[in-house]
Structures are given as structure tokens and as C-alpha cells.
Coordinates of C-alpha atoms and ligand atoms in Angstrom, one line a residue:
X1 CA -19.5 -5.0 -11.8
X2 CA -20.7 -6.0 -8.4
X3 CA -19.5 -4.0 -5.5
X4 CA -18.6 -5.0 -2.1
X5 CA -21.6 -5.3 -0.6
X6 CA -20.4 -8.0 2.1
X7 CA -16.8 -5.6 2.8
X8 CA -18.2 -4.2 6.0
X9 CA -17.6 -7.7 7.6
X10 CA -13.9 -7.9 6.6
X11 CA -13.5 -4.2 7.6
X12 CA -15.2 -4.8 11.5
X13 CA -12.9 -7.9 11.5
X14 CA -9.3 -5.6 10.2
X15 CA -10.5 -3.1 12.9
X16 CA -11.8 -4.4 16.2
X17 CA -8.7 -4.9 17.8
X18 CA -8.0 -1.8 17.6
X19 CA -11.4 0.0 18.5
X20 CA -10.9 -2.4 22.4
X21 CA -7.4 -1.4 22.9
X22 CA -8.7 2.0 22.8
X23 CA -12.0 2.1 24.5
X24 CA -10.7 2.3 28.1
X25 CA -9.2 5.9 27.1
X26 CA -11.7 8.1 27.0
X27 CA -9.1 11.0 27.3
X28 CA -9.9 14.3 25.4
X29 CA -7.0 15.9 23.1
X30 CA -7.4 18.9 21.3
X31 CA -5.1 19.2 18.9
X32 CA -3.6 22.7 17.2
X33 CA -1.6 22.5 14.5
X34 CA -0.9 25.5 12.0
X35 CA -3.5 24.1 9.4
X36 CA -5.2 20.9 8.8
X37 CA -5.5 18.7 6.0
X38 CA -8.2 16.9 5.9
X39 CA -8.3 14.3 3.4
X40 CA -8.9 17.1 0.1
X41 CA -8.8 20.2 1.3
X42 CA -6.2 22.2 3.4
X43 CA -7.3 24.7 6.0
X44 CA -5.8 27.0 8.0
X45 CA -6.2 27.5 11.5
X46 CA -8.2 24.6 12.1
X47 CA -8.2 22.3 15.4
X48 CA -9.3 18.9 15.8
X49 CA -10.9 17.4 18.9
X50 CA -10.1 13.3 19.7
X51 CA -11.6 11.7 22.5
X52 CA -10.8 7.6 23.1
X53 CA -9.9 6.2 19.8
X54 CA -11.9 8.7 17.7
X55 CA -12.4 11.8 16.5
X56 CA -14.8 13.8 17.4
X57 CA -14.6 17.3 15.9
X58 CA -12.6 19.3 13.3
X59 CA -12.6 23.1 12.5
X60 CA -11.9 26.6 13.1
X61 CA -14.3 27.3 16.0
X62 CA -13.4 23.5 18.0
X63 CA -12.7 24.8 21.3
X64 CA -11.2 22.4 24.1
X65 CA -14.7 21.2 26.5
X66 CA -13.6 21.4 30.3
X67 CA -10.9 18.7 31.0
X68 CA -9.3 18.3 27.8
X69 CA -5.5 18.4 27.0
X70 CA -4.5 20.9 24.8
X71 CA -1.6 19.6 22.5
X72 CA 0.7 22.3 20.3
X73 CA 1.5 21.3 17.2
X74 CA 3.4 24.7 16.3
X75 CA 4.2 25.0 12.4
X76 CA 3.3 22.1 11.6
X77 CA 0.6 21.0 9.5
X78 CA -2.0 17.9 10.6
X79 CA -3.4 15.4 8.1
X80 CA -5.2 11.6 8.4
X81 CA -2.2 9.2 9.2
X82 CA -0.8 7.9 5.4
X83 CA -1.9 4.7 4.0
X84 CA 0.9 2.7 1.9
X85 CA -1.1 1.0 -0.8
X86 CA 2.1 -1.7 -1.6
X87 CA 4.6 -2.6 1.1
X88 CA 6.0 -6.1 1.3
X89 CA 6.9 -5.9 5.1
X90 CA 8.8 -9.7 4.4
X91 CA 11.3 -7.7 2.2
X92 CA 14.3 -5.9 2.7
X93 CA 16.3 -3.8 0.0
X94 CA 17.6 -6.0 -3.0
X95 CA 20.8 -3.9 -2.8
X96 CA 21.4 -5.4 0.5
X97 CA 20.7 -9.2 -0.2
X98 CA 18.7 -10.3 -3.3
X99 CA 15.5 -11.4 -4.1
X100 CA 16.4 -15.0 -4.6
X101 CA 18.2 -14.8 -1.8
X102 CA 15.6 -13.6 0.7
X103 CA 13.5 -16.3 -0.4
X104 CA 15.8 -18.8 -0.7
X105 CA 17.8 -18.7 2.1
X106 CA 16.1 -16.5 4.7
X107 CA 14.4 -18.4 7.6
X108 CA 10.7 -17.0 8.5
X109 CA 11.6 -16.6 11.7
X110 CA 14.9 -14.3 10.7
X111 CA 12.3 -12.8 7.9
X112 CA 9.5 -12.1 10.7
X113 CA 12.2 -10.3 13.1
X114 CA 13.6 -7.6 10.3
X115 CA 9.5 -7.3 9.5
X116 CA 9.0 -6.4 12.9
X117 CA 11.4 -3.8 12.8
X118 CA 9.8 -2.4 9.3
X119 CA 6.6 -1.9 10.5
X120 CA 7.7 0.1 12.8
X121 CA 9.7 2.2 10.9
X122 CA 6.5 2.8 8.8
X123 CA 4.2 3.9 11.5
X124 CA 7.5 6.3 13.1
X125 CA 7.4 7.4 9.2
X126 CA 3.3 8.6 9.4
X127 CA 1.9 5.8 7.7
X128 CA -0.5 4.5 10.2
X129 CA -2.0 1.9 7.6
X130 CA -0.5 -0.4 5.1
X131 CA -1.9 -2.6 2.5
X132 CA 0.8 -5.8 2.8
X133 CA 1.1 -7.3 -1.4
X134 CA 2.4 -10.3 -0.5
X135 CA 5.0 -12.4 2.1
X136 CA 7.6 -13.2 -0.8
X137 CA 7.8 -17.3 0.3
X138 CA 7.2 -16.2 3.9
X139 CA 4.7 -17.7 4.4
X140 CA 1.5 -16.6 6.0
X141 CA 3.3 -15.0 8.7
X142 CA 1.7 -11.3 7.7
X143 CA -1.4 -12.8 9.9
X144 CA 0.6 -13.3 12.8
X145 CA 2.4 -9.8 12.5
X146 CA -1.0 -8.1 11.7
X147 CA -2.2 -9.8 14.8
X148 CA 0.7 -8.8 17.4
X149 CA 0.3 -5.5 16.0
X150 CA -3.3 -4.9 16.7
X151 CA -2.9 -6.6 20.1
X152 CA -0.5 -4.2 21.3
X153 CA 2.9 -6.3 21.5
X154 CA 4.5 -4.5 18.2
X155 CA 4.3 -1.1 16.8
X156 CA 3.0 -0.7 13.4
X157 CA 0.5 0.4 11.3
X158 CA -3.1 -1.2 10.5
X159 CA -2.4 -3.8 8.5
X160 CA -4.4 -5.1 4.6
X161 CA -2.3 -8.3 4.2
X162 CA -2.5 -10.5 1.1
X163 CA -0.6 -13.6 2.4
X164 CA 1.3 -15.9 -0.4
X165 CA -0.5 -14.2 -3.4
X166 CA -0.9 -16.5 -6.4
X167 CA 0.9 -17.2 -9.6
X168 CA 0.5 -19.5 -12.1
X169 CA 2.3 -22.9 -12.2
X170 CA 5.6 -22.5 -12.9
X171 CA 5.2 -18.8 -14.0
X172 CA 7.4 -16.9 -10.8
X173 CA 10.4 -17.5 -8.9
X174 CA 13.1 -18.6 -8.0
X175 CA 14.1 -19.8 -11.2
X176 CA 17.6 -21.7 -12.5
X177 CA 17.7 -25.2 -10.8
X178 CA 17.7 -28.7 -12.0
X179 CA 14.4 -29.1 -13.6
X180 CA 11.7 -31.5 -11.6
X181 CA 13.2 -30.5 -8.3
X182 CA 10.7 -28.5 -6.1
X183 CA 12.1 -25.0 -4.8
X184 CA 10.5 -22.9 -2.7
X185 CA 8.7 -20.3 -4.3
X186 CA 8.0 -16.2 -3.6
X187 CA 3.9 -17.2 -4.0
X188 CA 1.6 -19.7 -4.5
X189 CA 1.3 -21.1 -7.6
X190 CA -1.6 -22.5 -8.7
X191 CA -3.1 -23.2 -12.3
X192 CA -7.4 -23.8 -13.4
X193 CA -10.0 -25.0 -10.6
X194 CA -6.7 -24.3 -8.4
X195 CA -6.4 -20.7 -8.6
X196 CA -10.1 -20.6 -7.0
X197 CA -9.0 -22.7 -4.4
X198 CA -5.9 -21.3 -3.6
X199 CA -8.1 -17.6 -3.3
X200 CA -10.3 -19.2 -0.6
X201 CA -7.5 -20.9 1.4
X202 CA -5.6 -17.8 1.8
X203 CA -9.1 -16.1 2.9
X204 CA -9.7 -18.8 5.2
X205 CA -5.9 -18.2 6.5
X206 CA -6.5 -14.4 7.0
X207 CA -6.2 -12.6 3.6
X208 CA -8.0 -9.3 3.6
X209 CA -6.7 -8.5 0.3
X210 CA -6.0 -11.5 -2.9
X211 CA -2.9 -10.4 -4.6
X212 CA -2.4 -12.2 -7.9
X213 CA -0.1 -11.7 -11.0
X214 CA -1.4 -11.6 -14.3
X215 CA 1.6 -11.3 -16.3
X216 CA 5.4 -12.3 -15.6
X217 CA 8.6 -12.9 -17.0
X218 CA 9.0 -17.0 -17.8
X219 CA 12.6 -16.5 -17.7
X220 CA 14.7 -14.0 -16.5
X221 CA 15.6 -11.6 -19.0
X222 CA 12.4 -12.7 -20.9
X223 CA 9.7 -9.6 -21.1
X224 CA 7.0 -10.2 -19.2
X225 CA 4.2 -12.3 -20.4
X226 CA 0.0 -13.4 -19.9
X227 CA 0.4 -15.9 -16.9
X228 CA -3.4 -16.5 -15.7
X229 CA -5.9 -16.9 -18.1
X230 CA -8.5 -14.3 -18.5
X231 CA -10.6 -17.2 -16.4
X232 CA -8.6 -17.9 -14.0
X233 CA -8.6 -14.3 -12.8
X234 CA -12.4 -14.0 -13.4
X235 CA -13.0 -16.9 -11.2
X236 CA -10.6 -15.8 -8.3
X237 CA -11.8 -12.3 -8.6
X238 CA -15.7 -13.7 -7.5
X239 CA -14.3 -15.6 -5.3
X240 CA -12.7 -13.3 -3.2
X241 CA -15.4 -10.8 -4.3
X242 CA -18.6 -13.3 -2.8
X243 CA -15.8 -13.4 0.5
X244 CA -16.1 -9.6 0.9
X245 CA -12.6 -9.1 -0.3
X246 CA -10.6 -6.5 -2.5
X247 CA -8.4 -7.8 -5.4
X248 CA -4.8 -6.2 -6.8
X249 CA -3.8 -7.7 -9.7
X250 CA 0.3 -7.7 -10.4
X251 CA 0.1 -6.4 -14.5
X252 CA 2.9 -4.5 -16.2
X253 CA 1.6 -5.8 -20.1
X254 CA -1.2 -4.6 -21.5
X255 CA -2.6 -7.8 -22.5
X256 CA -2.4 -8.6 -18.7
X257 CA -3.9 -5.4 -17.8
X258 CA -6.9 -6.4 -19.8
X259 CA -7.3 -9.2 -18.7
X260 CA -7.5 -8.2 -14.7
X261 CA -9.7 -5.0 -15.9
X262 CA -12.4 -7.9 -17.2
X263 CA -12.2 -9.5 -14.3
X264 CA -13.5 -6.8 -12.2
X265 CA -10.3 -6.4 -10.0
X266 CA -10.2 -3.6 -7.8
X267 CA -6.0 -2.9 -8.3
X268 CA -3.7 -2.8 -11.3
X269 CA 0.3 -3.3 -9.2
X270 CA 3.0 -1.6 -11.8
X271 CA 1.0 -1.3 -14.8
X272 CA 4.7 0.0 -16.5
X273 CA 3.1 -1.4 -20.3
X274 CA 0.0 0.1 -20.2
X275 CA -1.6 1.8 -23.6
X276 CA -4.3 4.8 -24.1
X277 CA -6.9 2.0 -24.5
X278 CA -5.9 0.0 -21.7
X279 CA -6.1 3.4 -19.4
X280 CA -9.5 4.4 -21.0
X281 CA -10.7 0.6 -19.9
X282 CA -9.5 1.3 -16.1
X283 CA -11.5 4.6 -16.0
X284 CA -14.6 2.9 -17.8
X285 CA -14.3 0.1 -14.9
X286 CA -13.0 2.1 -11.6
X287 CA -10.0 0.0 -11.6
X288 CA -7.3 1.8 -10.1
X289 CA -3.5 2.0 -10.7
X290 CA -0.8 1.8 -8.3
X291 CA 2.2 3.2 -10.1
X292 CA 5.1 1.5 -7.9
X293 CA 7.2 4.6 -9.2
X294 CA 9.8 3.8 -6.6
X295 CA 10.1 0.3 -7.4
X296 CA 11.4 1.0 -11.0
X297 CA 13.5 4.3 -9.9
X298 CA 15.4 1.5 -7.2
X299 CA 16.1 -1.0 -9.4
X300 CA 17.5 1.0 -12.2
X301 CA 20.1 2.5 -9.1
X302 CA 20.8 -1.0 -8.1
X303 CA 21.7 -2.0 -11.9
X304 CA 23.8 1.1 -11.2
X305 CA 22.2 4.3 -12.8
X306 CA 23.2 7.3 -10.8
X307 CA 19.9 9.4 -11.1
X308 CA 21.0 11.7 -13.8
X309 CA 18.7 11.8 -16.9
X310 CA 17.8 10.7 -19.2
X311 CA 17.0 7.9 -16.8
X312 CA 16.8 4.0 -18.2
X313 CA 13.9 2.6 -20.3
X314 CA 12.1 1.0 -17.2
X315 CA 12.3 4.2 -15.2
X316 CA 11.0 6.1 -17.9
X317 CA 8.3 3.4 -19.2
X318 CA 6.6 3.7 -15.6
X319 CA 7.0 7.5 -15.8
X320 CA 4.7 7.6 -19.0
X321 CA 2.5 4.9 -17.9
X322 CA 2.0 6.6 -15.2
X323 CA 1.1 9.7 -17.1
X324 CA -1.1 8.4 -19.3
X325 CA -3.3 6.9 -16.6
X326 CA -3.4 10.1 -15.6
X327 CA -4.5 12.1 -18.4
X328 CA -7.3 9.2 -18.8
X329 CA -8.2 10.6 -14.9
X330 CA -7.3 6.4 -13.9
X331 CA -7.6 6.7 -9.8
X332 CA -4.4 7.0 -8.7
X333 CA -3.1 4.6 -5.5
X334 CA -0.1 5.5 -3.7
X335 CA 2.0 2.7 -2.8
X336 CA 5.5 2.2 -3.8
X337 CA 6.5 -1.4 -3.5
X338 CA 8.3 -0.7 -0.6
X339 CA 10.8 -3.8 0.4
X340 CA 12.2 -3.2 -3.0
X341 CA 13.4 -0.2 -1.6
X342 CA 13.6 0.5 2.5
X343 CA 11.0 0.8 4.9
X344 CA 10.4 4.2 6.4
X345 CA 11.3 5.8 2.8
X346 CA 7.6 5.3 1.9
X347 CA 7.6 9.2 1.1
X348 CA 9.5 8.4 -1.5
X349 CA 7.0 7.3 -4.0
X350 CA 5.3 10.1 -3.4
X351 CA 7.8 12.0 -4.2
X352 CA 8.4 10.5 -7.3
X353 CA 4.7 11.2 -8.5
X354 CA 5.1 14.6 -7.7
X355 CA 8.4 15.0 -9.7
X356 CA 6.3 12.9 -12.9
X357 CA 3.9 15.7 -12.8
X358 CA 1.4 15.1 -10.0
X359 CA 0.6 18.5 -8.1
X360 CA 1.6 17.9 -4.0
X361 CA -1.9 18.7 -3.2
X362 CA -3.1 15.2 -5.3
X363 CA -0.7 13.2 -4.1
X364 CA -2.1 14.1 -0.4
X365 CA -5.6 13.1 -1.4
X366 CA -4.0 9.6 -3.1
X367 CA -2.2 8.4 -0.1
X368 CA -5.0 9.4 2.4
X369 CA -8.7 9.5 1.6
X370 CA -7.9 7.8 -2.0
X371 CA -6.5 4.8 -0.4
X372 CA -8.5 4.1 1.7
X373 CA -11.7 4.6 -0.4
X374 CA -9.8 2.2 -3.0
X375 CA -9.1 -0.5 -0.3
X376 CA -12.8 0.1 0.8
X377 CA -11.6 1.7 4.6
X378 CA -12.7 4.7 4.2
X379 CA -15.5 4.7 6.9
X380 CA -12.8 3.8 9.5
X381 CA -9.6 5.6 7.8
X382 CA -8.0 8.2 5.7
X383 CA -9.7 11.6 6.6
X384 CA -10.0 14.3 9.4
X385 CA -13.6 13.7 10.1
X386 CA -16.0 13.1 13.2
X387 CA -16.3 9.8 13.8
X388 CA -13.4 8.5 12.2
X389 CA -10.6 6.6 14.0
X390 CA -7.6 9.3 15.3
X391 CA -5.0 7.6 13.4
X392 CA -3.2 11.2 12.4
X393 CA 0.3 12.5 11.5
X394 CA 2.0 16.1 12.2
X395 CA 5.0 17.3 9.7
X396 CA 6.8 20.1 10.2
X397 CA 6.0 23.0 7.2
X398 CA 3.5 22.6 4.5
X399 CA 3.0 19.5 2.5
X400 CA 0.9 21.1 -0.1
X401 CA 3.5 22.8 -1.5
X402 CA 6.1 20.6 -1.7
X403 CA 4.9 16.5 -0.5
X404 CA 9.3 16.1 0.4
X405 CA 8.0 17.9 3.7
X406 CA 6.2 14.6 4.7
X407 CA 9.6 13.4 5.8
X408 CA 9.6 15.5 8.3
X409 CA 7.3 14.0 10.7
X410 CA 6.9 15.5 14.3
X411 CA 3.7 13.3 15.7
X412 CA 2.2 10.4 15.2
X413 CA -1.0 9.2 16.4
X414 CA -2.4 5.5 15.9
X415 CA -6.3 5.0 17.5
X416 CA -5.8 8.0 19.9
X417 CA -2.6 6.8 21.2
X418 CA 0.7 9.5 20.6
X419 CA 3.0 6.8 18.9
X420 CA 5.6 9.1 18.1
X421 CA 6.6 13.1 19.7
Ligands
ZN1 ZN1 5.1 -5.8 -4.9

């Protein structure tokens, strides 16, 4: 499968912003917190040095050089800022308004002022980067939030945006109207030479990341189905592959599944239907699995399931999907589908993977250094390491014990910048 040789262009491009905002600070923090994690392993009693945007040192013996600010983080326990590997910052809870709705009757401009709000209740929540799957039918307005975020006029976390996404003609939603009258749709659709087409435009619009679905329901109620052929998604997948770009791949059938594994896709969204085989195939390939736990635990509540077990047939099909792809040792992404469910309650798929049998210390690995080697960030993001960019996060107690303690979140850092103390 060919790798992404050309990614370091997209990744200076996602970051420069950033690394300019922060070049005339050259302050020098050192930073003591009761332990450190530091992308895999905890350690106790370490400190961690950041001067400008970076950091420069982490360890037991970092002391503070002459001039540096010394910055107490008492009981509390310091690891690389969290990465959320699905977030739909253009959603809000289907409990409050649904998803036909949103798309339907939402302006963009009423959609991009609640998303404004969202991403900064995920930074405040420790998740300093977010991997964006998708506007819902708004649009490509991700680019222009992404942009007034890295310039400094909103708060929020480094953003991975995907733009429209793709489906295939007449395969997504809405759904239910007179037929032959054109309503707006939650993607792109797009169907043969199209889909390649559609790929490039929304890379030429900004995508860092082509979101398309493999499978979906035709009609509601249906199960889901094979949308995009297996060449369709072979021929966007080199597309946005030869542009330096990462691909996730909607799939919750196993037949879809396969299909995106073929193509040499980087992400599997839901994967709810997938088999031993199909799980063996993601290992064989380094395709990786983003559970969406969350997603499935939200909906079942909003069809009115009060949490008691045994939970509903969804909830429990993406419970043993989940842990099949983990007893095949599938790399695991953490990213919960959040807009399904609110913003700022990212914790909460990782809380879920914990409860479905994921020890705390692996879900800490997933949503730092494991994203971000997944979305291909991982020179700029997702460990406590020299050289790295000081995007970092301080909770209160010990996360490797139990990962409910990210919730309690005391300091946030973004580029050497205190966000939130
Ligand atoms: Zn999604």
C-alpha cells in the first residue's frame, strides 16, 4: 500500500498558523505536575520544560534555566493535549433538534455560530486537536472555522476537517420528498468518474482529510447497504492519497468494510457489522477502526433506553465489534462521533471503551499518540516530547486508573499559550 510520502506538505500547511502566532513568545514555563504521561507511559515525578510554542524538555531531573516561570500543577497529572478522531463541529445533539432538521432547516450562518461555541467547549474539555468527519450539508464552512481558529479570532482545537464528505447518488439524506425534487443533502453525492472529482474539489477547497461512506441505509429503516463501488473508493482513495491526504471511510457492513480495507483507506468510522475476517483484513492492512461507541450508546437513549442492561441490539453490536477488532489487535482510534452527542462530553467515548473492556492506560495511548500517528500528526502532536508543539492538558487525579478522571480538567495549553486555569 503506498504510504504518505507527500503528507508532510499537508501537515506544514494544518500547522503554520499556529507555529507564527507563537513565535513571538519565547517565554519559558516549567511545568510540575504530580506525574506525566507522556503519550505510553506514565511517570511519576516528572517536569516538562516549554519555551515559545514547543517543548523543550521532559523528565525527572528538568530543572527551571534562569528566568523561567515555574507553574504548579499540584495532584494533577499532565499528558499531550487529547485528539478527537470524529467530531462533526456542524452538529448539535439529535435529542435537541434532529438530524433532518439540522440539515434542512438550519441556516450556515446559525450552524457556524453554535460551531463556534463547540469548538471551544472541546479545547476547555482537553482536546487540543480534532479530526472534523464532515459539515452535515454545511457546507465547506469547517475551512473558514479551521481558519479563524488558527488565526487567533476563536478558541478551539487544531483542526483535520473533511468538508462535505461524499456519498453516492442518491444513497444519504434527507430522505421522504416528492421524488425528482432536489433537497439539500448532509454530503456530496457523487457516483463513477464523479467520486474522483468530487475528492479533488474538496482538496482544492481545503480538505485535509476525504471522508466517504461506503455503506448506508437506502431507506430509513432499511439495514445498511454497499453504496460505492469497490472502484469508486479505490479511485478516490489515490486520489486523495497522490494529494498527500488521509482517508476515513463511513462502514458499519462487512461487505463495506472490505471494500474500503481494498482500497487502502487509512480509517474504518463505526464499523458496528464487522466479522473475525474482516478484523483480521484491517490488521493485515493497518487500517484502523474508530469505534463511535458513543454514537450508538446516544442514540439508543434518544429512542428512549434508560442505560440499564441488557442494552439494545445496536449498542451491543458496536460493543462486540469493537471487541473483536480488538482481539485481532485492529489499531484502535478514539473518536466518538461527537455532535450526535454534545460537544465537551468527548470523554465520553472513552469512557465507553473502557467500560467494553479497554484497560484506562490504552485508551490514553488511543486518543493521544495513537491518533495522531493514525491521522499522520504525530511529528507535530500527541506526545510529551522535545520538540513537539506544547499543546498539553492537566486533570485533577490519575487517569490511568480510571480515564472518567479526564473530565476533570484543571489546564489547558494550546501552542504554549494557557487556554484554560
Ligand atoms: Zn460521523
Amino acid at each position: 500500500m503506498k504510504k504518505l510520502a507527500t503528507s508532510l506538505a499537508l501537515i506544514a500547511a494544518f500547522f503554520c498558523v499556529a507555529a507564527t502566532a507563537a513565535e513571538s513568545n519565547d517565554t519559558t514555563l516549567l511545568l510540575r505536575p504530580a506525574r506525566v504521561f507522556d503519550g505510553t507511559t506514565m511517570h511519576e515525578g516528572w517536569r516538562v520544560l516549554v519555551k515559545g510554542d514547543r517543548i523543550v524538555a521532559a523528565g525527572a531531573d528538568v530543572t527551571a534555566p534562569a528566568g523561567a516561570r515555574e507553574v504548579e500543577l499540584a495532584n494533577q497529572t499532565l499528558l499531550p493535549g487529547l485528539i478527537e478522531g470524529h467530531s462533526h463541529l456542524f452538529l448539535h445533539p439529535y435529542n435537541e433538534r434532529s438530524w433532518d432538521d439540522q440539515v434542512l432547516h438550519e441556516s450556515i450562518a446559525l450552524r457556524t455560530a453554535r460551531a463556534v461555541t463547540f469548538a471551544r467547549a472541546t479545547l476547555l474539555a482537553g482536546f487540543t486537536t480534532a479530526r472534523d468527519l464532515g459539515t452535515e450539508g454545511a457546507g465547506f464552512a469547517d475551512i473558514g472555522l479551521k481558519q479563524a481558529i488558527d488565526e487567533g479570532i476563536v478558541a478551539g482545537p487544531r483542526m483535520l476537517v473533511a468538508t462535505r464528505a461524499i456519498v453516492a447518488t442518491g444513497a444519504y439524506g434527507p430522505k421522504g420528498f416528492e421524488p425528482g425534487v432536489e433537497v439539500p443533502q448532509g454530503a456530496e453525492e457523487a457516483s463513477g468518474e464523479g467520486v474522483v472529482l468530487a475528492v479533488r474539489r474538496q482538496i482544492a477547497a481545503g480538505a485535509d482529510v476525504v471522508k466517504l461512506y461506503a455503506d448506508y441505509r437506502w431507506r430509513p429503516g432499511e439495514e445498511g447497504r454497499p453504496t460505492l463501488s469497490a472502484a469508486e473508493l479505490r479511485a478516490a482513495t489515490e486520489a486523495a492519497h497522490d494529494a498527500g491526504r488521509t482517508v476515513a471511510i463511513h462502514a458499519s457492513t462487512a461487505e463495506g468494510m472490505r471494500r474500503a480495507i481494498a482500497a487502502g483507506v487509512e480509517t474504518i468510522e463505526h464499523g458496528y457489522g464487522g466479522t473475525k475476517e474482516v478484523f483480521a483484513l484491517m490488521k493485515e492492512r493497518g487500517v484502523a477502526l474508530c469505534p463511535t461507541l458513543a454514537a450508538s450508546d446516544a442514540v439508543a437513549r434518544y429512542q428512549g433506553w434508560d442505560g440499564r442492561e441488557p442494552a439494545p441490539k445496536a449498542v451491543e453490536a458496536a460493543r462486540s465489534s469493537f471487541k473483536a477488532a480488538r482481539a485481532a489487535q485492529v489499531s484502535i482510534c478514539a473518536g466518538g462521533d461527537v455532535g450526535v452527542f454534545a460537544h465537551g462530553d468527548n470523554v465520553r467515548e472513552l469512557e465507553l471503551m473502557q467500560a467494553a473492556g479497554m484497560p484506562a492506560r490504552d485508551v490514553l495511548i488511543a486518543v493521544t499518540s495513537g491518533n495522531a500517528k493514525i491521522f499522520r500528526i504525530d511529528s507535530k502532536v500527541g506526545s510529551v516530547r522535545p520538540g513537539l508543539l506544547a499543546d498539553l492538558v492537566a486533570v485533577e487525579g490519575n487517569p490511568n486508573e480510571d480515564v472518567r478522571v479526564l473530565r476533570q480538567v484543571r489546564w489547558v495549553m494550546k501552542g504554549g499559550a494557557i487556554v484554560a486555569n
